[in-house]
């Protein structure tokens, strides 16, 4: 199978920006597609900041950081974007119908050899595979925050070919990431399955008023010796995303506590307190309370 040289990123949001930058920093040509010129402009600005942060943290060399952005081009023309792509990484909103529609359109545009991957956080590839037109060349390839980790999940569906899996593994190593390969489909992959349970437990404790947000975080931080607790993590991810995922699974499972947890997060979302990106969520930023040396002292 052809070695990946040109990557199409569909969706210029947070994850599309990070995936695109990582690919460009590793020497690949990147086409960043979105329906909005404004979103693309903002994405380029953010990608430059991502590069500076990754360079400062030793994640990329100064030489790679300098050359990366020159390899990125943007477009709102999907036909133009897909005509020469070797691999597609899709990061549009978590709507299976939308994702299916995007891949159906791309199937008519992209070359026969193009690999299709979805960065979905909550869905499984078999929900979309039949709409891609090339289910054997389709797999979930899920990235985490590339600024701080190089872990990537590979989740095939029953129709994914071994040739595709091998090509995707090669691509993951090519962009200096480490693959965690699932043997079967699992909502939430490996890490997110564990993380979702943590977040769900924390939200249950808070929504039932068992303990305060701060004390729940203190319990986790103090015992696990981490720099941040579950609510600080949720602020970093974004509370709108946390609410959408929580609400989705509450509707699927019909669990009353799941709905209560979703409603608890939604009070913050409705107030416009989305976490780090709005400088207010469960904590206030850029200097959240858990950064203070006195935070772990608890109630005075």
mmCIF file of C-alpha atoms in Angstrom:
data_model
loop_
_atom_site.group_PDB
_atom_site.id
_atom_site.type_symbol
_atom_site.label_atom_id
_atom_site.label_comp_id
_atom_site.label_asym_id
_atom_site.label_seq_id
_atom_site.Cartn_x
_atom_site.Cartn_y
_atom_site.Cartn_z
ATOM 1 C CA UNK A 1 0.000 0.000 0.000
ATOM 2 C CA UNK A 2 1.210 3.520 -0.836
ATOM 3 C CA UNK A 3 3.176 5.314 1.861
ATOM 4 C CA UNK A 4 1.281 8.300 3.274
ATOM 5 C CA UNK A 5 2.686 11.607 2.043
ATOM 6 C CA UNK A 6 -0.394 13.846 1.983
ATOM 7 C CA UNK A 7 -2.972 13.970 4.772
ATOM 8 C CA UNK A 8 -6.420 15.543 4.545
ATOM 9 C CA UNK A 9 -7.748 16.831 7.870
ATOM 10 C CA UNK A 10 -11.530 17.235 7.754
ATOM 11 C CA UNK A 11 -12.608 19.661 10.457
ATOM 12 C CA UNK A 12 -10.480 22.581 11.642
ATOM 13 C CA UNK A 13 -11.436 22.383 15.312
ATOM 14 C CA UNK A 14 -9.216 21.606 18.293
ATOM 15 C CA UNK A 15 -8.305 18.047 17.311
ATOM 16 C CA UNK A 16 -8.030 18.765 13.602
ATOM 17 C CA UNK A 17 -5.525 21.492 14.401
ATOM 18 C CA UNK A 18 -3.421 19.236 16.624
ATOM 19 C CA UNK A 19 -3.444 16.253 14.250
ATOM 20 C CA UNK A 20 -2.648 18.500 11.308
ATOM 21 C CA UNK A 21 0.259 20.129 13.088
ATOM 22 C CA UNK A 22 1.724 16.801 14.197
ATOM 23 C CA UNK A 23 1.597 15.475 10.635
ATOM 24 C CA UNK A 24 3.189 18.632 9.224
ATOM 25 C CA UNK A 25 5.927 18.645 11.880
ATOM 26 C CA UNK A 26 6.790 15.095 10.801
ATOM 27 C CA UNK A 27 7.276 16.146 7.199
ATOM 28 C CA UNK A 28 3.894 15.367 5.633
ATOM 29 C CA UNK A 29 1.878 17.686 3.427
ATOM 30 C CA UNK A 30 -1.357 18.664 5.178
ATOM 31 C CA UNK A 31 -4.607 19.902 3.680
ATOM 32 C CA UNK A 32 -6.911 21.378 6.322
ATOM 33 C CA UNK A 33 -10.547 21.442 5.219
ATOM 34 C CA UNK A 34 -13.502 23.179 6.831
ATOM 35 C CA UNK A 35 -16.716 24.720 5.548
ATOM 36 C CA UNK A 36 -15.812 28.088 7.119
ATOM 37 C CA UNK A 37 -12.998 30.391 6.014
ATOM 38 C CA UNK A 38 -13.158 31.981 9.465
ATOM 39 C CA UNK A 39 -12.593 28.625 11.156
ATOM 40 C CA UNK A 40 -9.618 27.952 8.906
ATOM 41 C CA UNK A 41 -8.077 31.327 9.698
ATOM 42 C CA UNK A 42 -8.438 30.739 13.427
ATOM 43 C CA UNK A 43 -7.032 27.245 13.019
ATOM 44 C CA UNK A 44 -3.831 28.502 11.396
ATOM 45 C CA UNK A 45 -3.313 30.991 14.219
ATOM 46 C CA UNK A 46 -3.851 28.290 16.838
ATOM 47 C CA UNK A 47 -1.596 25.812 15.028
ATOM 48 C CA UNK A 48 1.270 28.289 15.221
ATOM 49 C CA UNK A 49 0.690 28.512 18.983
ATOM 50 C CA UNK A 50 0.590 24.716 19.200
ATOM 51 C CA UNK A 51 3.950 24.650 17.450
ATOM 52 C CA UNK A 52 5.492 27.110 19.887
ATOM 53 C CA UNK A 53 4.151 25.163 22.879
ATOM 54 C CA UNK A 54 5.399 21.852 21.510
ATOM 55 C CA UNK A 55 8.806 23.323 20.715
ATOM 56 C CA UNK A 56 9.060 24.817 24.221
ATOM 57 C CA UNK A 57 8.123 21.441 25.707
ATOM 58 C CA UNK A 58 10.630 19.565 23.584
ATOM 59 C CA UNK A 59 7.895 17.785 21.617
ATOM 60 C CA UNK A 60 9.272 19.025 18.272
ATOM 61 C CA UNK A 61 12.688 20.298 17.263
ATOM 62 C CA UNK A 62 13.176 23.978 16.372
ATOM 63 C CA UNK A 63 13.917 22.905 12.801
ATOM 64 C CA UNK A 64 10.705 20.878 12.487
ATOM 65 C CA UNK A 65 8.639 23.652 14.085
ATOM 66 C CA UNK A 66 10.040 26.196 11.636
ATOM 67 C CA UNK A 67 9.124 24.107 8.593
ATOM 68 C CA UNK A 68 5.798 22.684 9.757
ATOM 69 C CA UNK A 69 3.386 25.508 8.905
ATOM 70 C CA UNK A 70 4.795 25.814 5.384
ATOM 71 C CA UNK A 71 3.426 22.314 4.737
ATOM 72 C CA UNK A 72 -0.142 23.251 5.715
ATOM 73 C CA UNK A 73 -2.663 24.614 3.253
ATOM 74 C CA UNK A 74 -6.351 25.271 3.815
ATOM 75 C CA UNK A 75 -9.455 25.042 1.672
ATOM 76 C CA UNK A 76 -13.264 25.121 1.833
ATOM 77 C CA UNK A 77 -13.456 23.079 -1.395
ATOM 78 C CA UNK A 78 -13.869 19.412 -0.467
ATOM 79 C CA UNK A 79 -13.290 18.214 -4.042
ATOM 80 C CA UNK A 80 -9.996 20.079 -4.167
ATOM 81 C CA UNK A 81 -9.062 18.879 -0.690
ATOM 82 C CA UNK A 82 -9.570 15.198 -1.336
ATOM 83 C CA UNK A 83 -8.288 14.651 -4.860
ATOM 84 C CA UNK A 84 -4.678 13.852 -3.875
ATOM 85 C CA UNK A 85 -5.047 12.636 -0.277
ATOM 86 C CA UNK A 86 -3.325 9.453 0.840
ATOM 87 C CA UNK A 87 -5.104 9.426 4.202
ATOM 88 C CA UNK A 88 -8.142 11.237 5.587
ATOM 89 C CA UNK A 89 -8.423 12.097 9.280
ATOM 90 C CA UNK A 90 -11.967 13.208 10.089
ATOM 91 C CA UNK A 91 -12.743 15.308 13.173
ATOM 92 C CA UNK A 92 -16.246 16.687 12.577
ATOM 93 C CA UNK A 93 -18.876 16.810 15.381
ATOM 94 C CA UNK A 94 -19.955 13.532 17.017
ATOM 95 C CA UNK A 95 -22.974 12.941 14.795
ATOM 96 C CA UNK A 96 -22.913 9.580 12.989
ATOM 97 C CA UNK A 97 -25.163 10.873 10.187
ATOM 98 C CA UNK A 98 -22.855 13.834 9.573
ATOM 99 C CA UNK A 99 -19.756 11.661 9.594
ATOM 100 C CA UNK A 100 -21.380 9.156 7.223
ATOM 101 C CA UNK A 101 -22.324 11.962 4.837
ATOM 102 C CA UNK A 102 -18.797 13.378 4.875
ATOM 103 C CA UNK A 103 -17.217 10.026 4.058
ATOM 104 C CA UNK A 104 -19.777 9.263 1.351
ATOM 105 C CA UNK A 105 -18.828 12.540 -0.331
ATOM 106 C CA UNK A 106 -15.118 11.845 0.070
ATOM 107 C CA UNK A 107 -15.488 8.378 -1.433
ATOM 108 C CA UNK A 108 -16.545 9.958 -4.725
ATOM 109 C CA UNK A 109 -13.586 12.355 -4.619
ATOM 110 C CA UNK A 110 -10.569 10.573 -3.161
ATOM 111 C CA UNK A 111 -8.262 8.193 -5.049
ATOM 112 C CA UNK A 112 -8.846 4.464 -4.710
ATOM 113 C CA UNK A 113 -5.847 4.030 -2.397
ATOM 114 C CA UNK A 114 -6.887 6.717 0.105
ATOM 115 C CA UNK A 115 -7.301 5.431 3.654
ATOM 116 C CA UNK A 116 -10.272 6.763 5.634
ATOM 117 C CA UNK A 117 -9.930 7.300 9.395
ATOM 118 C CA UNK A 118 -12.249 8.845 11.966
ATOM 119 C CA UNK A 119 -11.088 10.561 15.137
ATOM 120 C CA UNK A 120 -14.446 9.928 16.835
ATOM 121 C CA UNK A 121 -14.320 9.918 20.633
ATOM 122 C CA UNK A 122 -17.601 8.140 21.401
ATOM 123 C CA UNK A 123 -18.747 6.213 18.318
ATOM 124 C CA UNK A 124 -17.458 2.942 16.850
ATOM 125 C CA UNK A 125 -16.405 2.599 13.199
ATOM 126 C CA UNK A 126 -19.026 -0.020 12.292
ATOM 127 C CA UNK A 127 -21.665 2.707 12.770
ATOM 128 C CA UNK A 128 -20.162 4.558 9.795
ATOM 129 C CA UNK A 129 -18.273 1.940 7.766
ATOM 130 C CA UNK A 130 -21.128 0.995 5.437
ATOM 131 C CA UNK A 131 -21.470 4.605 4.277
ATOM 132 C CA UNK A 132 -17.800 5.136 3.416
ATOM 133 C CA UNK A 133 -17.847 3.208 0.152
ATOM 134 C CA UNK A 134 -14.602 1.529 1.202
ATOM 135 C CA UNK A 135 -15.226 -0.201 4.542
ATOM 136 C CA UNK A 136 -12.115 -2.356 4.134
ATOM 137 C CA UNK A 137 -9.991 0.807 4.138
ATOM 138 C CA UNK A 138 -11.738 2.450 7.077
ATOM 139 C CA UNK A 139 -10.680 2.495 10.732
ATOM 140 C CA UNK A 140 -11.027 4.670 13.829
ATOM 141 C CA UNK A 141 -7.747 6.463 14.529
ATOM 142 C CA UNK A 142 -8.196 8.403 17.742
ATOM 143 C CA UNK A 143 -5.718 11.019 18.934
ATOM 144 C CA UNK A 144 -5.371 12.455 22.410
ATOM 145 C CA UNK A 145 -3.741 15.826 23.161
ATOM 146 C CA UNK A 146 -0.648 15.671 20.936
ATOM 147 C CA UNK A 147 0.923 18.537 22.882
ATOM 148 C CA UNK A 148 1.456 16.269 25.878
ATOM 149 C CA UNK A 149 1.171 12.645 24.705
ATOM 150 C CA UNK A 150 1.999 10.464 21.723
ATOM 151 C CA UNK A 151 -0.630 7.775 22.371
ATOM 152 C CA UNK A 152 -3.010 7.009 19.481
ATOM 153 C CA UNK A 153 -5.833 4.433 19.460
ATOM 154 C CA UNK A 154 -6.421 2.220 16.422
ATOM 155 C CA UNK A 155 -9.884 0.647 16.415
ATOM 156 C CA UNK A 156 -10.818 -1.526 13.429
ATOM 157 C CA UNK A 157 -14.305 -2.786 12.666
ATOM 158 C CA UNK A 158 -14.990 -6.358 11.507
ATOM 159 C CA UNK A 159 -14.596 -5.358 7.835
ATOM 160 C CA UNK A 160 -11.261 -3.541 8.171
ATOM 161 C CA UNK A 161 -8.593 -5.315 6.122
ATOM 162 C CA UNK A 162 -5.275 -6.423 7.583
ATOM 163 C CA UNK A 163 -3.559 -4.424 4.848
ATOM 164 C CA UNK A 164 -5.291 -1.275 6.086
ATOM 165 C CA UNK A 165 -4.310 -1.986 9.681
ATOM 166 C CA UNK A 166 -0.685 -2.425 8.661
ATOM 167 C CA UNK A 167 -0.733 0.820 6.666
ATOM 168 C CA UNK A 168 -2.320 2.749 9.537
ATOM 169 C CA UNK A 169 0.235 1.345 12.007
ATOM 170 C CA UNK A 170 3.011 2.509 9.673
ATOM 171 C CA UNK A 171 1.410 5.951 9.464
ATOM 172 C CA UNK A 172 1.192 6.217 13.255
ATOM 173 C CA UNK A 173 4.904 5.498 13.614
ATOM 174 C CA UNK A 174 5.612 7.833 10.697
ATOM 175 C CA UNK A 175 4.137 10.759 12.660
ATOM 176 C CA UNK A 176 6.029 9.719 15.806
ATOM 177 C CA UNK A 177 3.046 8.411 17.750
ATOM 178 C CA UNK A 178 2.576 5.126 19.626
ATOM 179 C CA UNK A 179 -0.361 2.893 18.625
ATOM 180 C CA UNK A 180 -2.721 1.241 21.098
ATOM 181 C CA UNK A 181 -4.523 -1.326 18.959
ATOM 182 C CA UNK A 182 -7.941 -2.596 20.007
ATOM 183 C CA UNK A 183 -8.849 -6.204 19.251
ATOM 184 C CA UNK A 184 -12.556 -5.360 19.077
ATOM 185 C CA UNK A 185 -14.775 -2.293 18.980
ATOM 186 C CA UNK A 186 -15.170 -0.450 22.272
ATOM 187 C CA UNK A 187 -16.902 2.890 22.833
ATOM 188 C CA UNK A 188 -14.289 5.135 24.391
ATOM 189 C CA UNK A 189 -11.282 3.049 23.317
ATOM 190 C CA UNK A 190 -8.927 2.137 26.183
ATOM 191 C CA UNK A 191 -7.950 5.294 28.062
ATOM 192 C CA UNK A 192 -11.254 7.093 27.487
ATOM 193 C CA UNK A 193 -13.178 4.065 28.769
ATOM 194 C CA UNK A 194 -11.292 4.358 32.035
ATOM 195 C CA UNK A 195 -11.454 8.168 32.062
ATOM 196 C CA UNK A 196 -15.205 8.189 31.418
ATOM 197 C CA UNK A 197 -15.744 6.028 34.491
ATOM 198 C CA UNK A 198 -13.692 8.473 36.559
ATOM 199 C CA UNK A 199 -15.606 11.473 35.254
ATOM 200 C CA UNK A 200 -18.941 9.727 35.746
ATOM 201 C CA UNK A 201 -18.087 8.876 39.345
ATOM 202 C CA UNK A 202 -16.916 12.436 40.049
ATOM 203 C CA UNK A 203 -20.060 13.941 38.506
ATOM 204 C CA UNK A 204 -22.276 11.548 40.470
ATOM 205 C CA UNK A 205 -20.628 12.575 43.738
ATOM 206 C CA UNK A 206 -21.024 16.281 42.885
ATOM 207 C CA UNK A 207 -24.564 16.109 41.470
ATOM 208 C CA UNK A 208 -25.724 14.177 44.547
ATOM 209 C CA UNK A 209 -23.963 16.780 46.736
ATOM 210 C CA UNK A 210 -21.909 14.089 48.445
ATOM 211 C CA UNK A 211 -18.844 16.371 48.334
ATOM 212 C CA UNK A 212 -17.769 19.616 46.719
ATOM 213 C CA UNK A 213 -16.064 19.778 43.335
ATOM 214 C CA UNK A 214 -12.896 20.912 45.105
ATOM 215 C CA UNK A 215 -12.894 18.109 47.663
ATOM 216 C CA UNK A 216 -13.557 15.488 44.996
ATOM 217 C CA UNK A 217 -10.518 16.775 43.119
ATOM 218 C CA UNK A 218 -8.483 16.906 46.334
ATOM 219 C CA UNK A 219 -9.280 13.258 47.026
ATOM 220 C CA UNK A 220 -8.028 12.192 43.604
ATOM 221 C CA UNK A 221 -4.998 14.486 43.593
ATOM 222 C CA UNK A 222 -3.964 13.655 47.129
ATOM 223 C CA UNK A 223 -4.148 9.889 46.791
ATOM 224 C CA UNK A 224 -3.083 9.455 43.164
ATOM 225 C CA UNK A 225 -0.425 12.220 43.435
ATOM 226 C CA UNK A 226 -1.585 14.015 40.293
ATOM 227 C CA UNK A 227 -1.370 17.726 39.510
ATOM 228 C CA UNK A 228 -5.046 17.944 38.579
ATOM 229 C CA UNK A 229 -8.274 16.197 39.541
ATOM 230 C CA UNK A 230 -11.231 15.004 37.434
ATOM 231 C CA UNK A 231 -13.005 18.374 37.403
ATOM 232 C CA UNK A 232 -9.829 20.192 36.410
ATOM 233 C CA UNK A 233 -9.408 17.605 33.627
ATOM 234 C CA UNK A 234 -12.962 18.202 32.436
ATOM 235 C CA UNK A 235 -12.309 21.941 32.309
ATOM 236 C CA UNK A 236 -9.309 21.258 30.090
ATOM 237 C CA UNK A 237 -11.294 19.041 27.711
ATOM 238 C CA UNK A 238 -14.168 21.528 27.556
ATOM 239 C CA UNK A 239 -17.470 21.289 29.412
ATOM 240 C CA UNK A 240 -19.554 21.427 26.246
ATOM 241 C CA UNK A 241 -17.837 18.234 25.089
ATOM 242 C CA UNK A 242 -18.268 16.663 28.532
ATOM 243 C CA UNK A 243 -21.967 17.534 28.504
ATOM 244 C CA UNK A 244 -22.535 16.173 24.971
ATOM 245 C CA UNK A 245 -20.863 12.859 25.794
ATOM 246 C CA UNK A 246 -22.623 12.555 29.172
ATOM 247 C CA UNK A 247 -26.006 13.464 27.692
ATOM 248 C CA UNK A 248 -25.549 11.088 24.737
ATOM 249 C CA UNK A 249 -24.890 8.080 26.950
ATOM 250 C CA UNK A 250 -27.652 9.086 29.356
ATOM 251 C CA UNK A 251 -30.087 8.923 26.440
ATOM 252 C CA UNK A 252 -28.678 5.611 25.211
ATOM 253 C CA UNK A 253 -28.712 3.896 28.613
ATOM 254 C CA UNK A 254 -31.804 5.676 30.017
ATOM 255 C CA UNK A 255 -29.949 5.857 33.339
ATOM 256 C CA UNK A 256 -31.478 8.473 35.700
ATOM 257 C CA UNK A 257 -28.117 9.226 37.330
ATOM 258 C CA UNK A 258 -26.558 9.762 33.925
ATOM 259 C CA UNK A 259 -29.225 12.351 33.159
ATOM 260 C CA UNK A 260 -28.621 14.055 36.513
ATOM 261 C CA UNK A 261 -24.899 14.189 35.722
ATOM 262 C CA UNK A 262 -25.632 15.685 32.301
ATOM 263 C CA UNK A 263 -27.956 18.274 33.818
ATOM 264 C CA UNK A 264 -25.278 19.181 36.368
ATOM 265 C CA UNK A 265 -22.730 19.934 33.636
ATOM 266 C CA UNK A 266 -25.307 21.727 31.495
ATOM 267 C CA UNK A 267 -25.818 24.407 34.151
ATOM 268 C CA UNK A 268 -22.215 25.445 33.496
ATOM 269 C CA UNK A 269 -22.589 25.179 29.714
ATOM 270 C CA UNK A 270 -25.776 27.273 29.711
ATOM 271 C CA UNK A 271 -23.938 29.952 31.699
ATOM 272 C CA UNK A 272 -21.169 30.017 29.085
ATOM 273 C CA UNK A 273 -18.669 28.517 31.510
ATOM 274 C CA UNK A 274 -17.023 25.974 29.213
ATOM 275 C CA UNK A 275 -13.733 25.504 31.029
ATOM 276 C CA UNK A 276 -10.229 26.645 30.167
ATOM 277 C CA UNK A 277 -11.190 28.022 26.747
ATOM 278 C CA UNK A 278 -13.626 30.541 28.299
ATOM 279 C CA UNK A 279 -11.442 31.021 31.404
ATOM 280 C CA UNK A 280 -14.252 29.798 33.621
ATOM 281 C CA UNK A 281 -15.668 26.350 34.266
ATOM 282 C CA UNK A 282 -15.536 24.411 37.500
ATOM 283 C CA UNK A 283 -12.532 26.682 38.211
ATOM 284 C CA UNK A 284 -11.415 30.141 37.095
ATOM 285 C CA UNK A 285 -8.459 30.446 34.705
ATOM 286 C CA UNK A 286 -5.621 31.077 33.957
ATOM 287 C CA UNK A 287 -4.843 30.546 37.659
ATOM 288 C CA UNK A 288 -7.218 27.831 38.912
ATOM 289 C CA UNK A 289 -7.432 27.181 42.638
ATOM 290 C CA UNK A 290 -5.756 23.768 42.292
ATOM 291 C CA UNK A 291 -2.550 25.523 41.165
ATOM 292 C CA UNK A 292 -2.235 27.084 44.600
ATOM 293 C CA UNK A 293 0.129 25.382 47.086
ATOM 294 C CA UNK A 294 -2.646 25.794 49.676
ATOM 295 C CA UNK A 295 -5.288 23.925 47.641
ATOM 296 C CA UNK A 296 -4.546 20.563 49.193
ATOM 297 C CA UNK A 297 -4.973 21.992 52.694
ATOM 298 C CA UNK A 298 -8.717 21.943 52.064
ATOM 299 C CA UNK A 299 -11.226 23.647 54.320
ATOM 300 C CA UNK A 300 -9.674 26.027 56.843
#
